[in-house]
Amino acid sequence: MPSVELRFSAVPSHVRTARLIASTVGRRSGLDESLVDEVRLAVGEACARAVGVQRTHGVTDEVVVTFADDHDRFEVTVADHGQAEAEVALADLVEAAEGLDGTLPAGFGLAVIGSLVDDLDVKSDAEGTVVRMRWPLAATPKS
Amino acid sequence: MDLSLETRTEGDRTIVVVGGEIDVYTAPKLREQLIDLVSSGAYHLVVDMENVDFLDSTGLGVLVGGLKRVRAHEGSLRLVCTQERILKIFRITGLTKVFPIHASVDEAVAATE
């Protein structure tokens, strides 16, 4: 399982770097071009969320992102050490937006990831949250 | 690529041409621009997103915030976007029901409630 690991300080400017790496490593692993945008958005959302929860709680640990391919699947994990936010549903978001009674709820990023990624696993405990996302690989990985 | 912002007026509409990536890092710049426009009395905004390469939920939040501000003055916020990958995030979040989305600036400027 060839893999790449990225650790970055929890600052917003590095989220773009994580997205670029996600696209590049995904393509290299043989990810279908039609999925690259989805991977880029999902990894961007997961990293932005990780940065957000850590900054909200003043946690200065690095955010850790891993990329791996196991021949038929491309797997990305994003791990933070922040306190997990409450879950929200996208329907609540639209209500919040239409009611115009405030900003978007904190759990919005995860809700977006939930609608984008079919194979998703989110585990939160006292240590933080790990978001694991997987996509099918159709092509033979490029060496 | 960073975020680029240009504004111009057409009648009572203010067009905000956005280019580049709207994400957790750049969205505050767009938020400031929208707040400045509303503070200066521009209540009918058209945000042209044809040159936007990337939009995340932080960017959506800023647009929703902008909509909230113009509506407080009985204004409007219309989007111009034909790019499938940008439209996708509006669709999956259900925000297509919240924002009028147009195929061109001319169409958005001509639109009334």
Coordinates of N, CA, C and O in Angstrom, one line a residue, chain B residues 3-63:
Chain B
L3 N -7.3 34.6 -4.5 CA -8.6 35.1 -4.8 C -8.5 36.5 -5.5 O -7.7 37.3 -5.0
S4 N -9.2 36.7 -6.6 CA -9.2 38.0 -7.2 C -10.6 38.6 -7.1 O -11.6 37.8 -7.3
L5 N -10.7 39.9 -6.9 CA -12.0 40.5 -6.7 C -12.1 41.8 -7.5 O -11.1 42.6 -7.4
E6 N -13.1 42.0 -8.4 CA -13.2 43.3 -9.1 C -14.7 43.7 -9.0 O -15.6 42.8 -9.1
T7 N -15.0 45.0 -8.8 CA -16.4 45.4 -8.8 C -16.6 46.5 -9.8 O -15.7 47.2 -10.1
R8 N -17.9 46.5 -10.3 CA -18.3 47.5 -11.2 C -19.8 47.7 -11.0 O -20.4 46.8 -10.5
T9 N -20.4 48.8 -11.5 CA -21.8 49.0 -11.4 C -22.5 49.0 -12.7 O -21.9 49.4 -13.7
E10 N -23.7 48.5 -12.8 CA -24.5 48.5 -14.0 C -25.9 48.9 -13.5 O -26.6 48.1 -12.9
G11 N -26.2 50.2 -13.7 CA -27.5 50.7 -13.2 C -27.5 50.6 -11.6 O -26.5 51.1 -11.0
D12 N -28.5 50.0 -11.1 CA -28.5 49.9 -9.6 C -27.9 48.6 -9.1 O -27.9 48.3 -7.9
R13 N -27.3 47.8 -10.0 CA -26.7 46.6 -9.7 C -25.1 46.8 -9.5 O -24.5 47.5 -10.2
T14 N -24.6 46.1 -8.5 CA -23.1 46.1 -8.4 C -22.7 44.6 -8.7 O -23.1 43.7 -8.1
I15 N -21.8 44.6 -9.7 CA -21.2 43.3 -10.1 C -19.9 43.0 -9.4 O -19.0 43.9 -9.4
V16 N -19.8 41.9 -8.8 CA -18.6 41.5 -8.1 C -18.0 40.3 -8.9 O -18.6 39.2 -8.9
V17 N -16.9 40.5 -9.6 CA -16.3 39.5 -10.4 C -15.3 38.8 -9.5 O -14.3 39.4 -9.1
V18 N -15.5 37.5 -9.2 CA -14.6 36.7 -8.4 C -13.8 35.7 -9.2 O -14.4 35.1 -10.1
G19 N -12.5 35.7 -8.9 CA -11.7 34.7 -9.6 C -10.8 33.9 -8.7 O -10.5 34.4 -7.6
G20 N -10.4 32.7 -9.1 CA -9.5 31.9 -8.2 C -10.3 31.0 -7.3 O -11.3 30.4 -7.6
E21 N -9.7 30.8 -6.1 CA -10.3 29.8 -5.2 C -10.9 30.5 -3.9 O -10.3 31.3 -3.3
I22 N -12.2 30.1 -3.7 CA -12.8 30.6 -2.4 C -12.8 29.5 -1.4 O -13.5 28.5 -1.6
D23 N -11.9 29.6 -0.4 CA -11.9 28.6 0.6 C -11.7 29.2 1.9 O -11.8 30.4 2.1
V24 N -11.3 28.3 2.9 CA -11.2 28.7 4.3 C -10.2 29.9 4.5 O -10.3 30.7 5.4
Y25 N -9.2 29.9 3.6 CA -8.2 30.9 3.6 C -8.6 32.2 3.0 O -8.3 33.3 3.5
T26 N -9.2 32.1 1.8 CA -9.5 33.4 1.0 C -10.9 33.9 1.3 O -11.2 35.1 1.0
A27 N -11.8 33.1 1.9 CA -13.2 33.6 2.0 C -13.3 34.8 2.9 O -14.2 35.7 2.6
P28 N -12.5 35.0 3.9 CA -12.6 36.3 4.7 C -12.5 37.6 3.8 O -13.1 38.6 4.0
K29 N -11.6 37.5 2.7 CA -11.4 38.6 1.8 C -12.8 38.9 1.1 O -13.1 40.1 0.9
L30 N -13.4 37.9 0.6 CA -14.7 38.0 0.0 C -15.8 38.6 1.0 O -16.6 39.5 0.6
R31 N -15.7 38.1 2.2 CA -16.7 38.5 3.2 C -16.5 40.0 3.4 O -17.5 40.8 3.4
E32 N -15.3 40.5 3.5 CA -15.0 41.9 3.8 C -15.5 42.8 2.6 O -16.1 43.8 2.8
Q33 N -15.3 42.2 1.4 CA -15.7 43.0 0.2 C -17.3 43.1 0.2 O -17.8 44.2 -0.1
L34 N -18.0 42.0 0.5 CA -19.4 42.1 0.5 C -19.9 43.1 1.6 O -20.9 43.8 1.4
I35 N -19.3 43.0 2.8 CA -19.7 43.9 3.9 C -19.4 45.3 3.5 O -20.3 46.2 3.7
D36 N -18.3 45.6 2.9 CA -18.0 47.0 2.5 C -19.0 47.5 1.5 O -19.4 48.6 1.5
L37 N -19.4 46.6 0.5 CA -20.3 47.1 -0.5 C -21.7 47.4 0.1 O -22.3 48.5 -0.2
V38 N -22.2 46.6 1.0 CA -23.4 46.8 1.7 C -23.4 48.1 2.5 O -24.3 48.9 2.6
S39 N -22.2 48.2 3.2 CA -22.0 49.4 4.1 C -22.1 50.7 3.3 O -22.5 51.7 3.7
S40 N -21.6 50.6 2.0 CA -21.6 51.8 1.1 C -22.9 52.0 0.4 O -23.0 52.8 -0.5
G41 N -23.9 51.1 0.7 CA -25.2 51.3 0.1 C -25.5 50.5 -1.2 O -26.5 50.7 -1.8
A42 N -24.6 49.6 -1.5 CA -24.9 48.7 -2.6 C -25.7 47.5 -2.1 O -25.2 46.6 -1.5
Y43 N -27.0 47.4 -2.5 CA -27.9 46.4 -1.9 C -28.3 45.4 -3.0 O -29.0 44.4 -2.7
H44 N -28.0 45.6 -4.2 CA -28.3 44.7 -5.3 C -27.0 44.2 -5.9 O -26.4 44.8 -6.7
L45 N -26.6 43.0 -5.5 CA -25.3 42.4 -5.9 C -25.5 41.3 -6.8 O -26.4 40.5 -6.7
V46 N -24.6 41.2 -7.8 CA -24.5 40.1 -8.7 C -23.0 39.6 -8.5 O -22.1 40.3 -8.8
V47 N -22.9 38.4 -8.1 CA -21.6 37.8 -7.9 C -21.3 36.9 -9.1 O -21.9 35.8 -9.2
D48 N -20.3 37.3 -9.9 CA -20.0 36.5 -11.1 C -18.9 35.5 -10.7 O -17.8 35.9 -10.4
M49 N -19.3 34.2 -10.8 CA -18.4 33.2 -10.3 C -17.8 32.3 -11.5 O -17.3 31.2 -11.3
E50 N -17.9 32.9 -12.7 CA -17.4 32.1 -13.8 C -15.9 31.8 -13.8 O -15.4 30.9 -14.4
N51 N -15.1 32.7 -13.1 CA -13.7 32.4 -13.1 C -13.3 31.8 -11.7 O -12.1 31.9 -11.4
V52 N -14.2 31.3 -11.0 CA -13.9 30.6 -9.7 C -13.5 29.2 -10.0 O -14.2 28.4 -10.7
D53 N -12.3 28.8 -9.5 CA -11.8 27.4 -9.7 C -12.2 26.4 -8.6 O -12.2 25.2 -8.8
F54 N -12.5 27.0 -7.5 CA -12.8 26.2 -6.3 C -13.7 26.9 -5.3 O -13.4 28.1 -5.1
L55 N -14.7 26.2 -4.8 CA -15.5 26.8 -3.8 C -15.8 25.8 -2.7 O -16.2 24.7 -3.0
D56 N -15.6 26.1 -1.4 CA -15.9 25.2 -0.4 C -17.0 25.7 0.5 O -17.6 26.8 0.2
S57 N -17.3 25.0 1.6 CA -18.4 25.4 2.5 C -18.2 26.7 3.2 O -19.1 27.4 3.5
T58 N -16.9 27.1 3.4 CA -16.6 28.4 4.0 C -17.1 29.5 3.0 O -17.7 30.5 3.5
G59 N -16.8 29.3 1.7 CA -17.2 30.2 0.7 C -18.7 30.3 0.7 O -19.3 31.4 0.5
L60 N -19.4 29.2 0.8 CA -20.9 29.2 0.8 C -21.4 30.0 1.9 O -22.4 30.8 1.8
G61 N -20.7 29.8 3.1 CA -21.1 30.6 4.3 C -21.0 32.1 4.1 O -21.9 32.8 4.5
V62 N -20.0 32.5 3.4 CA -19.8 33.9 3.1 C -20.9 34.4 2.2 O -21.5 35.5 2.4
L63 N -21.3 33.6 1.2 CA -22.3 34.1 0.3 C -23.7 34.1 1.0 O -24.5 35.1 0.8

